[in-house]
């Protein structure tokens, strides 16, 4: 895992707008990626995953995009709601799950 | 299906004391991971257990240790507590170390050192 300073990157969006949270990963051998949501006082919650043989995967109101050329992952949240306010972490996994690395996190703040 | 459970939820200790945190993985999961999350920071990997064996260890001093039991539950032990050990300790479990599977987290133990 990685550590960051006390000031997490913050994304502020209006309720109802779409949100895009970005993540740069470091290991070109990573073949599995996950997005987690962490609400205050709780553990990270699995949102969606994607394997390296795909470049897009959709869930309910969420879409993950993977660009292996530039080692970039993004999470799109449609029609952002107040309940989406949380810290979002990406994770990159390699070597059949034996190397699991979390990104630094982005705080999403939904404005009324 | 019950999720990952951790106990206790909160704990207050003083410097120099020892603490044991407990984790029960999701039924059927053999891998257990421990992370430290200091206030406002990301997840720092501590330990990984699978099938009763320690598989990997993060950059933490030896006073952080643990074990995994035959039923796959796990304990994290921290000796000679220091003020900077104050953090949320998270446990996660996954199905197997042989395939790409998501880690599922408990809600953590909040440890405060006075």
Short mmCIF file of C-alpha atoms in Angstrom, two decimals:
data_model
loop_
_atom_site.label_atom_id
_atom_site.label_comp_id
_atom_site.label_asym_id
_atom_site.label_seq_id
_atom_site.Cartn_x
_atom_site.Cartn_y
_atom_site.Cartn_z
CA UNK A 1 0.00 0.00 0.00
CA UNK A 2 0.92 3.58 -0.44
CA UNK A 3 0.64 6.48 1.92
CA UNK A 4 -0.30 10.04 1.12
CA UNK A 5 -0.24 13.34 2.93
CA UNK A 6 -3.14 14.66 4.91
CA UNK A 7 -4.61 16.46 1.91
CA UNK A 8 -6.35 13.95 -0.32
CA UNK A 9 -7.19 15.18 -3.83
CA UNK A 10 -10.80 16.35 -3.75
CA UNK A 11 -13.38 16.35 -6.50
CA UNK A 12 -16.48 18.48 -5.94
CA UNK A 13 -19.52 17.93 -8.16
CA UNK A 14 -23.10 19.13 -8.20
CA UNK A 15 -25.79 16.63 -7.34
CA UNK A 16 -27.09 15.11 -10.55
CA UNK A 17 -23.90 15.72 -12.54
CA UNK A 18 -21.58 12.96 -13.69
CA UNK A 19 -18.32 12.38 -11.78
CA UNK A 20 -15.04 11.12 -13.17
CA UNK A 21 -12.36 9.94 -10.77
CA UNK A 22 -8.94 9.16 -12.19
CA UNK A 23 -6.14 6.85 -11.13
CA UNK A 24 -2.68 6.32 -12.57
CA UNK A 25 -1.20 2.92 -11.88
CA UNK A 26 2.46 2.03 -11.89
CA UNK A 27 2.96 -1.61 -12.80
CA UNK A 28 2.56 -2.59 -16.46
CA UNK A 29 2.25 -6.22 -15.30
CA UNK A 30 -0.93 -5.47 -13.33
CA UNK A 31 -3.77 -7.46 -14.83
CA UNK A 32 -6.69 -6.82 -12.52
CA UNK A 33 -8.06 -3.54 -11.18
CA UNK A 34 -10.66 -2.64 -8.56
CA UNK A 35 -12.41 0.50 -7.38
CA UNK A 36 -13.36 0.84 -3.74
CA UNK A 37 -15.54 3.39 -1.92
CA UNK A 38 -14.81 4.27 1.69
CA UNK A 39 -17.36 6.19 3.71
CA UNK A 40 -16.46 7.87 6.97
CA UNK A 41 -16.00 5.37 9.78
CA UNK A 42 -16.29 2.34 7.53
CA UNK A 43 -14.02 -0.02 5.66
CA UNK A 44 -13.53 0.20 1.88
CA UNK A 45 -16.43 -1.25 -0.07
CA UNK A 46 -15.99 -3.04 -3.43
CA UNK A 47 -17.64 -1.10 -6.28
CA UNK A 48 -16.50 -2.61 -9.57
CA UNK A 49 -13.57 -4.47 -11.07
CA UNK A 50 -12.03 -4.92 -14.51
CA UNK A 51 -9.52 -7.36 -15.95
CA UNK A 52 -6.76 -6.31 -18.32
CA UNK A 53 -8.35 -8.00 -21.34
CA UNK A 54 -11.16 -5.41 -21.20
CA UNK A 55 -11.13 -1.64 -21.60
CA UNK A 56 -14.59 -0.86 -20.26
CA UNK A 57 -17.01 -2.37 -17.80
CA UNK A 58 -20.35 -1.05 -16.64
CA UNK A 59 -22.24 -1.51 -13.42
CA UNK A 60 -25.22 0.21 -11.92
CA UNK A 61 -24.55 3.95 -12.44
CA UNK A 62 -20.80 3.26 -12.57
CA UNK A 63 -18.41 2.64 -15.45
CA UNK A 64 -14.73 1.77 -15.22
CA UNK A 65 -12.40 2.56 -18.12
CA UNK A 66 -8.94 1.06 -18.48
CA UNK A 67 -6.23 2.48 -20.75
CA UNK A 68 -3.26 0.15 -20.58
CA UNK A 69 -1.21 2.23 -23.00
CA UNK A 70 -0.91 5.09 -20.54
CA UNK A 71 -1.57 3.02 -17.39
CA UNK A 72 -4.70 4.93 -16.48
CA UNK A 73 -7.92 3.86 -14.82
CA UNK A 74 -11.05 5.94 -14.34
CA UNK A 75 -14.35 5.59 -12.52
CA UNK A 76 -17.37 7.35 -13.90
CA UNK A 77 -20.42 7.83 -11.70
CA UNK A 78 -23.61 8.87 -13.46
CA UNK A 79 -26.11 11.23 -11.86
CA UNK A 80 -24.03 11.67 -8.71
CA UNK A 81 -26.03 11.56 -5.47
CA UNK A 82 -25.25 12.81 -1.94
CA UNK A 83 -24.73 9.18 -0.89
CA UNK A 84 -21.81 8.98 -3.31
CA UNK A 85 -19.78 11.35 -1.11
CA UNK A 86 -16.81 9.27 0.07
CA UNK A 87 -13.15 8.55 -0.58
CA UNK A 88 -12.54 6.41 -3.65
CA UNK A 89 -9.49 4.15 -3.98
CA UNK A 90 -8.24 2.28 -7.01
CA UNK A 91 -6.27 -0.93 -6.59
CA UNK A 92 -3.96 -2.67 -9.06
CA UNK A 93 -3.31 -6.37 -8.76
CA UNK A 94 -0.65 -8.53 -10.37
CA UNK A 95 0.90 -12.00 -10.08
CA UNK A 96 -2.38 -13.82 -9.62
CA UNK A 97 -3.47 -11.56 -6.79
CA UNK A 98 -0.28 -11.75 -4.81
CA UNK A 99 0.66 -8.13 -5.39
CA UNK A 100 -2.16 -5.80 -4.32
CA UNK A 101 -1.41 -2.06 -4.37
CA UNK A 102 -3.84 0.72 -3.45
CA UNK A 103 -3.76 4.18 -4.93
CA UNK A 104 -3.72 7.28 -2.70
CA UNK A 105 -7.49 7.94 -2.86
CA UNK A 106 -9.71 10.79 -4.05
CA UNK A 107 -12.36 12.45 -1.92
CA UNK A 108 -15.64 13.00 -3.77
CA UNK A 109 -17.81 15.77 -2.38
CA UNK A 110 -21.34 16.11 -3.75
CA UNK A 111 -22.77 19.62 -3.53
CA UNK A 112 -26.53 20.11 -3.13
CA UNK B 1 -23.70 -14.04 3.75
CA UNK B 2 -21.86 -12.45 6.66
CA UNK B 3 -19.09 -10.05 5.72
CA UNK B 4 -15.68 -9.66 7.29
CA UNK B 5 -16.07 -9.02 11.01
CA UNK B 6 -13.52 -7.34 13.25
CA UNK B 7 -13.34 -6.92 16.99
CA UNK B 8 -13.23 -4.81 18.98
CA UNK B 9 -14.58 -1.80 17.08
CA UNK B 10 -12.78 0.70 19.31
CA UNK B 11 -9.86 0.39 21.69
CA UNK B 12 -7.95 2.84 23.87
CA UNK B 13 -4.47 1.94 25.10
CA UNK B 14 -1.46 3.72 26.56
CA UNK B 15 2.10 3.81 25.31
CA UNK B 16 4.05 0.61 25.94
CA UNK B 17 1.00 -1.62 26.20
CA UNK B 18 0.18 -4.54 23.93
CA UNK B 19 -2.96 -5.09 21.87
CA UNK B 20 -4.60 -7.96 19.96
CA UNK B 21 -7.09 -7.31 17.18
CA UNK B 22 -9.27 -10.04 15.71
CA UNK B 23 -10.71 -10.73 12.28
CA UNK B 24 -13.13 -13.31 10.91
CA UNK B 25 -13.07 -13.62 7.13
CA UNK B 26 -16.02 -14.27 4.84
CA UNK B 27 -16.93 -17.96 4.89
CA UNK B 28 -14.86 -19.82 2.29
CA UNK B 29 -12.15 -17.18 2.09
CA UNK B 30 -8.66 -18.44 2.89
CA UNK B 31 -6.63 -15.24 2.53
CA UNK B 32 -6.61 -12.53 5.20
CA UNK B 33 -4.92 -9.14 4.87
CA UNK B 34 -4.23 -6.46 7.48
CA UNK B 35 -3.87 -2.76 6.73
CA UNK B 36 -3.18 0.34 8.81
CA UNK B 37 -4.99 3.55 7.92
CA UNK B 38 -3.90 6.61 9.87
CA UNK B 39 -6.36 9.49 9.97
CA UNK B 40 -6.69 11.10 6.54
CA UNK B 41 -4.19 8.77 4.94
CA UNK B 42 -4.33 5.85 2.52
CA UNK B 43 -4.03 2.15 3.26
CA UNK B 44 -0.66 0.88 4.40
CA UNK B 45 -0.24 -2.87 3.88
CA UNK B 46 0.77 -4.72 7.05
CA UNK B 47 0.46 -8.50 6.65
CA UNK B 48 -1.01 -11.19 4.42
CA UNK B 49 -1.93 -14.69 5.60
CA UNK B 50 -3.13 -17.58 3.50
CA UNK B 51 -3.73 -21.18 4.55
CA UNK B 52 -2.22 -20.44 7.94
CA UNK B 53 1.05 -19.08 6.59
CA UNK B 54 2.42 -15.54 6.47
CA UNK B 55 2.77 -14.82 2.73
CA UNK B 56 3.93 -11.22 2.70
CA UNK B 57 4.75 -8.42 5.07
CA UNK B 58 4.73 -4.65 4.67
CA UNK B 59 7.34 -2.18 5.86
CA UNK B 60 6.49 -2.30 9.57
CA UNK B 61 8.67 -3.12 12.60
CA UNK B 62 8.67 -6.63 14.12
CA UNK B 63 6.46 -5.50 17.01
CA UNK B 64 3.62 -5.86 14.49
CA UNK B 65 2.86 -9.56 14.15
CA UNK B 66 -0.04 -11.87 13.64
CA UNK B 67 -1.26 -15.31 12.89
CA UNK B 68 -3.99 -17.19 11.08
CA UNK B 69 -5.89 -20.03 12.67
CA UNK B 70 -7.09 -23.29 11.06
CA UNK B 71 -10.57 -21.76 10.64
CA UNK B 72 -8.89 -18.90 8.70
CA UNK B 73 -9.65 -16.27 11.31
CA UNK B 74 -6.71 -14.05 12.16
CA UNK B 75 -5.19 -11.95 14.92
CA UNK B 76 -2.99 -8.89 14.66
CA UNK B 77 -0.72 -8.24 17.64
CA UNK B 78 1.06 -4.98 18.31
CA UNK B 79 3.60 -4.81 21.13
CA UNK B 80 5.15 -1.78 22.84
CA UNK B 81 2.50 0.57 21.50
CA UNK B 82 3.62 4.01 20.35
CA UNK B 83 1.58 7.17 19.83
CA UNK B 84 1.91 6.88 16.04
CA UNK B 85 0.19 3.48 16.14
CA UNK B 86 -3.10 5.34 16.56
CA UNK B 87 -5.04 4.40 13.43
CA UNK B 88 -7.87 2.41 11.93
CA UNK B 89 -6.77 -1.20 11.46
CA UNK B 90 -8.56 -2.88 8.60
CA UNK B 91 -8.84 -6.56 7.86
CA UNK B 92 -9.78 -7.90 4.42
CA UNK B 93 -10.34 -11.38 3.05
CA UNK B 94 -10.34 -12.92 -0.40
CA UNK B 95 -11.14 -16.31 -1.87
CA UNK B 96 -7.68 -17.55 -2.77
CA UNK B 97 -4.16 -16.39 -3.41
CA UNK B 98 -4.07 -18.29 -6.68
CA UNK B 99 -6.46 -16.12 -8.66
CA UNK B 100 -7.38 -12.51 -9.07
CA UNK B 101 -10.14 -11.90 -6.58
CA UNK B 102 -11.26 -8.73 -4.84
CA UNK B 103 -10.45 -8.14 -1.21
CA UNK B 104 -13.50 -7.56 0.96
CA UNK B 105 -13.02 -5.36 4.00
CA UNK B 106 -14.38 -5.20 7.50
CA UNK B 107 -15.15 -1.87 9.14
CA UNK B 108 -11.96 -1.91 11.15
CA UNK B 109 -10.78 -1.45 14.70
CA UNK B 110 -10.14 2.14 15.73
CA UNK B 111 -7.07 2.10 18.02
CA UNK B 112 -6.24 5.20 20.03
CA UNK B 113 -2.98 5.46 21.95
CA UNK B 114 -2.84 7.94 24.84
#
